[in-house]
Tab-separated table of C-alpha atoms and ligand atoms in Angstrom:
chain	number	residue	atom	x	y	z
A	1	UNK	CA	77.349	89.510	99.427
A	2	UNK	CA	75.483	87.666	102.200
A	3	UNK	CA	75.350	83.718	101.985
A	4	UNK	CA	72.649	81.640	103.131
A	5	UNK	CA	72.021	82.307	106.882
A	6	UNK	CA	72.583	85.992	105.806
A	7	UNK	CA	76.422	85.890	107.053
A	8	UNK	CA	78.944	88.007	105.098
A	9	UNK	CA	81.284	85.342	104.799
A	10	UNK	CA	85.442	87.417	105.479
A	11	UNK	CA	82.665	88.081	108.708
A	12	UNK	CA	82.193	84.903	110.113
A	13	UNK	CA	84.504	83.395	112.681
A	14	UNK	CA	87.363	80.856	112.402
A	15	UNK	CA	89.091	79.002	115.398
A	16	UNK	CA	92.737	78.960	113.808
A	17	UNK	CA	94.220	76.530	116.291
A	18	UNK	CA	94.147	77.673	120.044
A	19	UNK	CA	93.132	81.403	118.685
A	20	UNK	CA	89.719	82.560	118.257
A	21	UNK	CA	89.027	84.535	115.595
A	22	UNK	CA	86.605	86.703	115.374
A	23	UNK	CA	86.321	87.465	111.025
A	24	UNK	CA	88.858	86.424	108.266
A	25	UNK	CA	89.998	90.041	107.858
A	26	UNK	CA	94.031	89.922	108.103
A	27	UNK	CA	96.481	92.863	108.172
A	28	UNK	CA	98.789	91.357	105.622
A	29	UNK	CA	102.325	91.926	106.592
A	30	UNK	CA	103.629	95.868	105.024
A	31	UNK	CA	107.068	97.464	105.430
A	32	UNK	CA	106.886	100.955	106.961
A	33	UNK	CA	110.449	101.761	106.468
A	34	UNK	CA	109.689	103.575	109.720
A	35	UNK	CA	111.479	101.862	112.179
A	36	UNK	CA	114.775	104.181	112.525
A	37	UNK	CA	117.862	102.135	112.932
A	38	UNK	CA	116.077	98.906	112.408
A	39	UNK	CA	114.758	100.063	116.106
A	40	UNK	CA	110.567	99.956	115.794
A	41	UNK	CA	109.395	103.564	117.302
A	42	UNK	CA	106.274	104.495	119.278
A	43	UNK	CA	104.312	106.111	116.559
A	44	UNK	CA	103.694	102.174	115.619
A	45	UNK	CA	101.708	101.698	118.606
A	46	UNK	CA	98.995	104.252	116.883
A	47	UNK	CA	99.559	102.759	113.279
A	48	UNK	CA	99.524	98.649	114.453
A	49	UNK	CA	96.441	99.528	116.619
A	50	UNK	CA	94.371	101.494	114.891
A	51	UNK	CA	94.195	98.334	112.131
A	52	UNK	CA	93.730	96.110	115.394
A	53	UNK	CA	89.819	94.537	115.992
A	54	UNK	CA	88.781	92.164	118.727
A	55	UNK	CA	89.683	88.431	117.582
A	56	UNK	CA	91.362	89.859	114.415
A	57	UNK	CA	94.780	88.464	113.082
A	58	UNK	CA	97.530	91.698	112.331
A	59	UNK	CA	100.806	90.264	111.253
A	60	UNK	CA	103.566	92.120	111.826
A	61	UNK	CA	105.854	94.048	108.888
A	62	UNK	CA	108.497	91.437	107.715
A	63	UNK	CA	111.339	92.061	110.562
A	64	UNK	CA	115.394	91.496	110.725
A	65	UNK	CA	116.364	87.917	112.257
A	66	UNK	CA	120.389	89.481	112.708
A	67	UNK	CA	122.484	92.245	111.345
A	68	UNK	CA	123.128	91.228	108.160
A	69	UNK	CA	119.242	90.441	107.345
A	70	UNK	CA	118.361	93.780	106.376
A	71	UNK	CA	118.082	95.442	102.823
A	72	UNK	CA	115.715	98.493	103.399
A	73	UNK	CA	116.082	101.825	105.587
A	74	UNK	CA	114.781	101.843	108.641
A	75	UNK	CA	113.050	98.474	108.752
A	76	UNK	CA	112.690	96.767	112.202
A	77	UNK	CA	115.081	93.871	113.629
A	78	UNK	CA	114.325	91.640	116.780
A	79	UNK	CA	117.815	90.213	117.395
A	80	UNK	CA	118.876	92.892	119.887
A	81	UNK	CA	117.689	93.238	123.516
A	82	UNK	CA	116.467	97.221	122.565
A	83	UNK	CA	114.465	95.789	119.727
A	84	UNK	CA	112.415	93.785	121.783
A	85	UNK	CA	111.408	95.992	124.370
A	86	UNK	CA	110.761	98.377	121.685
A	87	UNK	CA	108.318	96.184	120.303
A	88	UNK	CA	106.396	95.296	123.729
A	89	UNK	CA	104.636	98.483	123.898
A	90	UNK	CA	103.109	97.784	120.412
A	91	UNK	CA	102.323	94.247	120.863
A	92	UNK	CA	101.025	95.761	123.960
A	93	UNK	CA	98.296	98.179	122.484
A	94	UNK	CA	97.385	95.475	119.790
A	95	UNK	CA	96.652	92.809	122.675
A	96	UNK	CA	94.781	95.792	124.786
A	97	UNK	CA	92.201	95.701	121.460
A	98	UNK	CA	91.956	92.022	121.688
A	99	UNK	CA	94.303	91.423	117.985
A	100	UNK	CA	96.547	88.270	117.604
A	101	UNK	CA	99.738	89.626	116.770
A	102	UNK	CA	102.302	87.625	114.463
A	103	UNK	CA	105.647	88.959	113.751
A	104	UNK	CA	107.304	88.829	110.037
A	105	UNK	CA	110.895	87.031	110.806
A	106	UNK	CA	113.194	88.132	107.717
A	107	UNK	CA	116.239	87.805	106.099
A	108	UNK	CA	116.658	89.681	102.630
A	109	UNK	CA	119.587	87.572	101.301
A	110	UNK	CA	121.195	89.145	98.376
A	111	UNK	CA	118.669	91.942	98.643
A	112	UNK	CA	120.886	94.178	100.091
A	113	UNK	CA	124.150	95.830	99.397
A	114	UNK	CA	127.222	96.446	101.333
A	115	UNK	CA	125.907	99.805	102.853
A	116	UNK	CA	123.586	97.502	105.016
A	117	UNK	CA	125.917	94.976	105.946
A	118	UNK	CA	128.260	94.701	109.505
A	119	UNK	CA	131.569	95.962	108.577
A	120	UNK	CA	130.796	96.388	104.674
A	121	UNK	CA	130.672	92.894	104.145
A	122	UNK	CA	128.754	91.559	101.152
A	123	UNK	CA	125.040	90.383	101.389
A	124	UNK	CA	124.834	86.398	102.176
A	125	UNK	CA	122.819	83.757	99.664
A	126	UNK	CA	122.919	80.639	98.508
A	127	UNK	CA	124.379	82.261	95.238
A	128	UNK	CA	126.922	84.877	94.323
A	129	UNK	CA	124.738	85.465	91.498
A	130	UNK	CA	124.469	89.132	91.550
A	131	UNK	CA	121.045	91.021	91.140
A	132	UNK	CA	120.675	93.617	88.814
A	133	UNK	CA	119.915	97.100	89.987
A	134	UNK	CA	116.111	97.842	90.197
A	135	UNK	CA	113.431	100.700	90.572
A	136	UNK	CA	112.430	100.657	94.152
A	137	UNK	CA	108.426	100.220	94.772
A	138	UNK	CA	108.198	103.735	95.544
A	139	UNK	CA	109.208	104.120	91.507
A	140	UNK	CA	111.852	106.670	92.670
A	141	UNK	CA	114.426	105.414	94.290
A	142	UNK	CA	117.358	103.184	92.335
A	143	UNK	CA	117.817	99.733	94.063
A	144	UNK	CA	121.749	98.765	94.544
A	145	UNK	CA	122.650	95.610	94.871
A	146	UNK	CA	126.151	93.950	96.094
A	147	UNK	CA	127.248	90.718	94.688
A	148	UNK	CA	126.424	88.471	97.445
A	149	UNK	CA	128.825	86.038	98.906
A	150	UNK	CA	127.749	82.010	98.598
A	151	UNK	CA	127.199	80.725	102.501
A	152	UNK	CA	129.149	77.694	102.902
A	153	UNK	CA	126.824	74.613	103.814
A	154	UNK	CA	128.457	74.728	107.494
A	155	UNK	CA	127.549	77.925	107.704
A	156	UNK	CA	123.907	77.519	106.885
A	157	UNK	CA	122.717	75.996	110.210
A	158	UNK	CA	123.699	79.326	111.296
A	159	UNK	CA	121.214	81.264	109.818
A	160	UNK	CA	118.527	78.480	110.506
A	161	UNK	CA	119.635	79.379	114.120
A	162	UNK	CA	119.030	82.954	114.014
A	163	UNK	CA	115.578	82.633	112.478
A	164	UNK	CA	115.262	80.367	116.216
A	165	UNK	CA	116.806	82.800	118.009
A	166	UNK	CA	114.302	85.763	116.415
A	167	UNK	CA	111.475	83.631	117.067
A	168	UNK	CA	112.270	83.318	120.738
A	169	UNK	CA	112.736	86.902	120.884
A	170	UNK	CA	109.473	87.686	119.372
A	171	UNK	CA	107.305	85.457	121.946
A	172	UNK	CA	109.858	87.639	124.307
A	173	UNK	CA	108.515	90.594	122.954
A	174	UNK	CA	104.416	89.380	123.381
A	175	UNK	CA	103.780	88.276	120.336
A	176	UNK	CA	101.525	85.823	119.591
A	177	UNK	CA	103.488	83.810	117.210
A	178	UNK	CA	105.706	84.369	114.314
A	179	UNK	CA	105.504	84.374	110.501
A	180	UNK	CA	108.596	83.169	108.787
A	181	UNK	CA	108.946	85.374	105.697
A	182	UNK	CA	109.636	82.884	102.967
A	183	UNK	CA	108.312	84.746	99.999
A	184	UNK	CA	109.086	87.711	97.346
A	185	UNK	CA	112.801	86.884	96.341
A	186	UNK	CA	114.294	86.576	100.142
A	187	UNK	CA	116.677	84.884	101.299
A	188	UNK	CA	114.450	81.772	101.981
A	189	UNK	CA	112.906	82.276	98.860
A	190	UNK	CA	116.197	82.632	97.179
A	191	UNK	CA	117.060	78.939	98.517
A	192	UNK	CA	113.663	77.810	97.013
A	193	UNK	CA	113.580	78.768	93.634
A	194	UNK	CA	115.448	76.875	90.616
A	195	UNK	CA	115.800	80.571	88.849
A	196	UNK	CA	118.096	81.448	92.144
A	197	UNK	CA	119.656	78.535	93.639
A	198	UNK	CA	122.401	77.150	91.826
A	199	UNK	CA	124.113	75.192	94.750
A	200	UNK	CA	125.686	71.651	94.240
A	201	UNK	CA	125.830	70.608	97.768
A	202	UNK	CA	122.335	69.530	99.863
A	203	UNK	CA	120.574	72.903	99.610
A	204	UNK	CA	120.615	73.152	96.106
A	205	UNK	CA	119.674	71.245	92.964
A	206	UNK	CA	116.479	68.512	93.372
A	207	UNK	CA	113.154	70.220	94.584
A	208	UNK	CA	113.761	68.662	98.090
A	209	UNK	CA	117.224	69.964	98.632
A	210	UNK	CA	116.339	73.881	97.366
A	211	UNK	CA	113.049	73.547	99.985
A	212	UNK	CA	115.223	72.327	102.845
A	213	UNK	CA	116.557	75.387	104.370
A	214	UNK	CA	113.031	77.007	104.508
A	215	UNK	CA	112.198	73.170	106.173
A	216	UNK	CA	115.214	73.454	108.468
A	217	UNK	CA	113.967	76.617	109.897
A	218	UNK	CA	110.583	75.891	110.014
A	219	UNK	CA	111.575	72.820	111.974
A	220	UNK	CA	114.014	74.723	114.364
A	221	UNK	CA	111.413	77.991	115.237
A	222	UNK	CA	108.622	75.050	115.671
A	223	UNK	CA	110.667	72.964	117.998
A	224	UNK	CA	111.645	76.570	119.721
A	225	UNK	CA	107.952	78.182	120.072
A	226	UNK	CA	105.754	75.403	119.689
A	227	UNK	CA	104.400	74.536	116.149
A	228	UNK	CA	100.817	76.202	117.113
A	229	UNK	CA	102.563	79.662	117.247
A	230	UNK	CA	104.153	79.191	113.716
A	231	UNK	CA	103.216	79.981	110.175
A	232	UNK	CA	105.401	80.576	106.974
A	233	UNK	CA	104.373	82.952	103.721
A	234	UNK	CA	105.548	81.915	100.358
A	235	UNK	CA	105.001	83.282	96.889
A	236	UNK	CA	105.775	79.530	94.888
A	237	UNK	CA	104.576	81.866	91.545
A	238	UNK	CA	105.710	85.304	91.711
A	239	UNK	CA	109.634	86.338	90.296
A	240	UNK	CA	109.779	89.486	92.232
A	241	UNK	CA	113.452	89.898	93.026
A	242	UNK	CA	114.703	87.979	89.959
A	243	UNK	CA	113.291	84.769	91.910
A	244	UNK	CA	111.145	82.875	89.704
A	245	UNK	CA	110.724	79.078	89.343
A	246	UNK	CA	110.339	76.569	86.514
A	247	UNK	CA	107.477	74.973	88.306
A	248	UNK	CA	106.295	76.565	90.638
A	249	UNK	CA	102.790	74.720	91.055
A	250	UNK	CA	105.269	71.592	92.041
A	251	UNK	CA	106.904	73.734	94.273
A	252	UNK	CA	104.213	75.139	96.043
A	253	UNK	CA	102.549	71.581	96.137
A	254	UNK	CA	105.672	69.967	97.585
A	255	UNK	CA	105.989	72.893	100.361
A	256	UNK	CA	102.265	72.596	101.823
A	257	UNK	CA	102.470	68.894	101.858
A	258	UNK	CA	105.893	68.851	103.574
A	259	UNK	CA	104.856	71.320	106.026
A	260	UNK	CA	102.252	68.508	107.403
A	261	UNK	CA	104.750	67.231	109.013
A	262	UNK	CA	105.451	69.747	111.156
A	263	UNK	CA	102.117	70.837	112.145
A	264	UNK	CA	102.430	74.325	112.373
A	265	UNK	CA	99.328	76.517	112.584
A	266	UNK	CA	99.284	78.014	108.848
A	267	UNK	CA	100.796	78.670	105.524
A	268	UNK	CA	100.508	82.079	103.933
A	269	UNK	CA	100.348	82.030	99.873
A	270	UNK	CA	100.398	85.022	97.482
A	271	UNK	CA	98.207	84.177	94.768
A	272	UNK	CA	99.767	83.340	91.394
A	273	UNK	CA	98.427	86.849	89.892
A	274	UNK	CA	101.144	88.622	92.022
A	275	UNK	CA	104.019	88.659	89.773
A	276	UNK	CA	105.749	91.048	91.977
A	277	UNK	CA	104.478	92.752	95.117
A	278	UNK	CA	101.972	95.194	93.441
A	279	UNK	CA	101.556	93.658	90.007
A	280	UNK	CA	98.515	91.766	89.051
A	281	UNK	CA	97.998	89.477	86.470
A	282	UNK	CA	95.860	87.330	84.281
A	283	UNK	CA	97.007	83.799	85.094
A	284	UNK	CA	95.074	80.234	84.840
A	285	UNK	CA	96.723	78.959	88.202
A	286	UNK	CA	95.359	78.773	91.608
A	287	UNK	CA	96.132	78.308	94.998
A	288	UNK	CA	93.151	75.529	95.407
A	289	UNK	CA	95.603	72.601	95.215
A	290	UNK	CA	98.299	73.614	97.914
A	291	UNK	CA	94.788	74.907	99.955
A	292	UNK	CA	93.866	71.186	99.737
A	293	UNK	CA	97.305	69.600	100.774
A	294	UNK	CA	98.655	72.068	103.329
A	295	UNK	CA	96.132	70.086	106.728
A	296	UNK	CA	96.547	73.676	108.771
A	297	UNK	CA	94.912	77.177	108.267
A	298	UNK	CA	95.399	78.410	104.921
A	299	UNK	CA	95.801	82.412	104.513
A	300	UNK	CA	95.612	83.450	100.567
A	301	UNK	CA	96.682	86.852	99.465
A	302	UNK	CA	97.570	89.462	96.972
A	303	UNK	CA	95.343	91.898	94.830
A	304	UNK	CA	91.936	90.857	97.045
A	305	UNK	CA	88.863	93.470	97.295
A	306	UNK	CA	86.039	92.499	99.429
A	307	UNK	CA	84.126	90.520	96.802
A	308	UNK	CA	87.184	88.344	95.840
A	309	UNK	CA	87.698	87.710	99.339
A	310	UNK	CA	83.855	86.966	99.845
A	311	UNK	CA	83.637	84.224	97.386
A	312	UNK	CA	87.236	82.931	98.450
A	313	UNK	CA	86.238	82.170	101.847
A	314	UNK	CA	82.315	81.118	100.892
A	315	UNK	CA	83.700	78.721	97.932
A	316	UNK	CA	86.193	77.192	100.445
A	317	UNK	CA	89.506	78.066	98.529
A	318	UNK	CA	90.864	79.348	101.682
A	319	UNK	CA	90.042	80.144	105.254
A	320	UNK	CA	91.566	83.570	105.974
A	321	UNK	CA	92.436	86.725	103.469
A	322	UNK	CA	95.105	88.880	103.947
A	323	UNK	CA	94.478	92.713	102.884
A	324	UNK	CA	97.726	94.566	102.225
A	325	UNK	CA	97.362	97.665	100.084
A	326	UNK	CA	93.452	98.339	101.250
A	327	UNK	CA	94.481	98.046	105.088
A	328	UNK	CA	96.962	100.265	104.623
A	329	UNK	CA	94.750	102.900	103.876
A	330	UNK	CA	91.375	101.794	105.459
A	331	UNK	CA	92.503	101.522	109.115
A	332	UNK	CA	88.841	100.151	109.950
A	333	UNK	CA	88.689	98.313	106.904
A	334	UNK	CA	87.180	95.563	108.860
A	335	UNK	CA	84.263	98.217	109.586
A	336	UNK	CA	84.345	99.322	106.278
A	337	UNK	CA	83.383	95.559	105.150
A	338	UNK	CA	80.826	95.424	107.101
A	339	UNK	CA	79.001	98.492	106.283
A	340	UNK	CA	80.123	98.131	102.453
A	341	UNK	CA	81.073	101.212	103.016
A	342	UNK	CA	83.475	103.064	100.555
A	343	UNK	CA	87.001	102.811	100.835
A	344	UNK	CA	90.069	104.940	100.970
A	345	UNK	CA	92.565	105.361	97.823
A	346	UNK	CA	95.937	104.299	99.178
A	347	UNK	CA	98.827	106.726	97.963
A	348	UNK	CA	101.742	104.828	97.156
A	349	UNK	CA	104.091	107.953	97.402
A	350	UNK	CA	103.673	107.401	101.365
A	351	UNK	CA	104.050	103.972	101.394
A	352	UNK	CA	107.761	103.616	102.508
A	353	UNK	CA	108.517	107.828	103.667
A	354	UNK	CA	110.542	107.956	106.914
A	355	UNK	CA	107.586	110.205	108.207
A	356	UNK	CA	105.706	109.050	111.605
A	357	UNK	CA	102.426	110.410	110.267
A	358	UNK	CA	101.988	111.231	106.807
A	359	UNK	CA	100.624	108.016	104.821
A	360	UNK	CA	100.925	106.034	108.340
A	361	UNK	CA	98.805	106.720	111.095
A	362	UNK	CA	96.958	109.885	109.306
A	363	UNK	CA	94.001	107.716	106.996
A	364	UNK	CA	91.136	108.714	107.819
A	365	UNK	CA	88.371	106.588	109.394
A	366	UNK	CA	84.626	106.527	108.482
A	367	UNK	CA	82.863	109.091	110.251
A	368	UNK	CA	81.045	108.081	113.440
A	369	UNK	CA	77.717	108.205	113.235
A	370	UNK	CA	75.639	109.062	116.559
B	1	FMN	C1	103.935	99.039	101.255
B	1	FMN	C2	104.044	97.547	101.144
B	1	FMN	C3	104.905	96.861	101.976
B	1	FMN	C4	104.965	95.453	101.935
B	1	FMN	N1	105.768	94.800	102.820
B	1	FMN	C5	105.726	93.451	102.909
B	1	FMN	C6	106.421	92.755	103.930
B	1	FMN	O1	107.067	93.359	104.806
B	1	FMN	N2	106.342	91.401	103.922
B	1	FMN	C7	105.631	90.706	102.990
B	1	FMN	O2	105.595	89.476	103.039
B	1	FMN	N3	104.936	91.347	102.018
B	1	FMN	C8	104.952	92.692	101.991
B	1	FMN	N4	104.192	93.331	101.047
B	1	FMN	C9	103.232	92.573	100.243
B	1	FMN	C10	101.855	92.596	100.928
B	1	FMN	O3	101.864	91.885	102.158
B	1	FMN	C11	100.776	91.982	100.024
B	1	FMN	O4	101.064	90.640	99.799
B	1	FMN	C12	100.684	92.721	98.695
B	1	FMN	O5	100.524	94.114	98.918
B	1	FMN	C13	99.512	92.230	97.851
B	1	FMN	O6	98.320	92.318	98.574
B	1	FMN	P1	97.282	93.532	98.323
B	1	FMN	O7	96.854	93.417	96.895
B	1	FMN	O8	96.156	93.239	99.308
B	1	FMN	O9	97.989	94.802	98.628
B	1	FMN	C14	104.167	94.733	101.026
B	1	FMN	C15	103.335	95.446	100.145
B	1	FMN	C16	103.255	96.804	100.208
B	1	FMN	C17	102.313	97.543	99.284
């Protein structure tokens, strides 16, 4: 697994704008569904450290941007003043182990249903295309959705502004920069894709009108935070969430180039194999070509084991990895890499449980050897 000078190359460092990384290891971004009434708790201190190394990037689980941006139990928000100073201690602990902590800003769109919503309203998209209901990814639970209600276009710069407004919250909180969530069927996502978006005004219709919400925030958190504390995740192939494209290489393509412009420190891509958020497939496509166009640091993930990410990083298809599933159960999975030591089976019964422990902090480590 070693290249030339006897590196292991997810091992070697990377200077990702003004941060100094130490390996290519990154905590992809997970929902815990653990963060009772959208308020994160202290038992995330344990979980976000314990997956914390010196000069290693942990980004956050995707977080609410305002009360009608949520679509799961217990997910976190960072619109309200108790939200962020329930975050500090846990941006806190991850800083103490020397981590660079982004936060997932989030709005689910129509993923959602009137149970979540202020006052019982229905979810906001840029459709009122409704989606149908779905097995959850815990393969229990029934998915409801509500038929969303179409945002007027004067209504849009609104939610551009709370995406702002959550971004200045999180560098409030500590955090080292934010991630706007623009992937797996969101509402950002929902904008993007042709499958979705069936808008007549400027957000909808030609590629460049469907991208230019997810541009409009970009531009607003960049001009709020500084563009070297931003970075964006999108998933240009994957449908999850009845969002898929009709071209979604020319999407993707058009998205890293346009982000040039606004300099911000990285762009986060699933790889085309992730049809949904667990699924793998066989596909021909690659990320390579929006890796080439996108000028920043470019973060590739979705279905990666250590020799995948290896060869990613030594063939130059991208400069960081993101590990979702195999963090989640390998809280030194950075360790673990470096010893090729075996890994932990994640159990995706636990994944999403209310339960402060069980499937969260409780994974075991290697053993220490004296
Ligand atoms: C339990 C769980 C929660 C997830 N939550 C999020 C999330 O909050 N935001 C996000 O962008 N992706 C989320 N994902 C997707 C992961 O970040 C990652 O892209 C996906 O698991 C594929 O990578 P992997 O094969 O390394 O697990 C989640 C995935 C899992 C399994």
């Amino acid at each position: 697994m070693a290249n030339e000078e006897g590196q292991i190359p997810l091992l070697t460092p990377y200077k990702m704008g003004k941060f100094e990384l130490s390996h290519r290891v990154v905590l992809a971004p997970l929902t815990r569904q653990r963060s009772y009434g959208n308020v994160p708790q202290p038992h995330a201190i344990l979980y976000y450290s314990q997956r914390t190394t010196k000069g290693g990037l942990v980004i956050a689980e995707a977080t609410g941007v305002s009360d009608t941006a949520q679509g799961y139990p217990e997910t976190p928000g960072i619109w309200t003043k108790q939200q962020v100073e329930a975050w500090k201690p846990i941006v806190d602990a991850v800083h103490a182990k020397g981590g660079i902590f982004f936060c997932q800003i989030w709005h689910v769109g129509r993923v959602s249903n009137t149970g979540f919503q202020p006052n019982g309203q229905a979810p906001i998209s840029c459709t009122d295309k409704e989606l149908a209901s779905q097995v959850r990814a815990n393969g229990i639970d029934i998915a409801r959705f509500t038929r969303p209600r179409r945002l007027k276009t004067e209504e849009i710069p609104l939610v551009v502004d709370d995406f702002r407004v959550a971004a200045r919250n999180a560098i409030e909180a500590g955090f080292d920069g934010v991630e706007i969530h623009g992937a797996h069927g969101y509402l950002i996502d929902q904008f993007i894709k042709d499958g979705v978006n069936d808008r007549t005004d400027e957000y909808g219709g030609s590629l460049e009108n469907r991208c230019r919400f997810a541009l409009e925030i970009v531009d607003a958190v960049a001009k709020e935070i500084g563009p070297d504390k931003v970075g964006i995740r999108l998933s240009p192939f994957a449908d999850y969430m009845q969002s898929g494209d009709s071209n979604p290489k020319a999407l993707g393509l058009y998205m890293a180039e346009s982000l040039n412009k606004y300099k911000i420190l990285y762009c986060h891509m699933l790889e085309p194999r992730m049809k949904s958020v667990g699924e793998k497939i066989d596909c021909p496509h690659s990320l390579v070509p929006m890796r080439k166009a996108f000028k920043g640091t470019f973060i590739s993930a979705g279905g990666y084991d250590m020799e995948d990410g290896n060869n990613a990083v030594a063939e130059d298809r991208t400069d960081l990895v993101a590990y979702g599933r195999l963090f989640l159960a390998n809280p030194d999975l950075v360790k673990r890499f470096e010893l090729n030591a075996p890994l932990n089976k994640y159990n995706r019964e636990t994944f999403y449980i209310p339960d402060p422990v069980i499937g969260y902090t409780d994974y075991p480590f290697l053993e220490t050897t004296v």
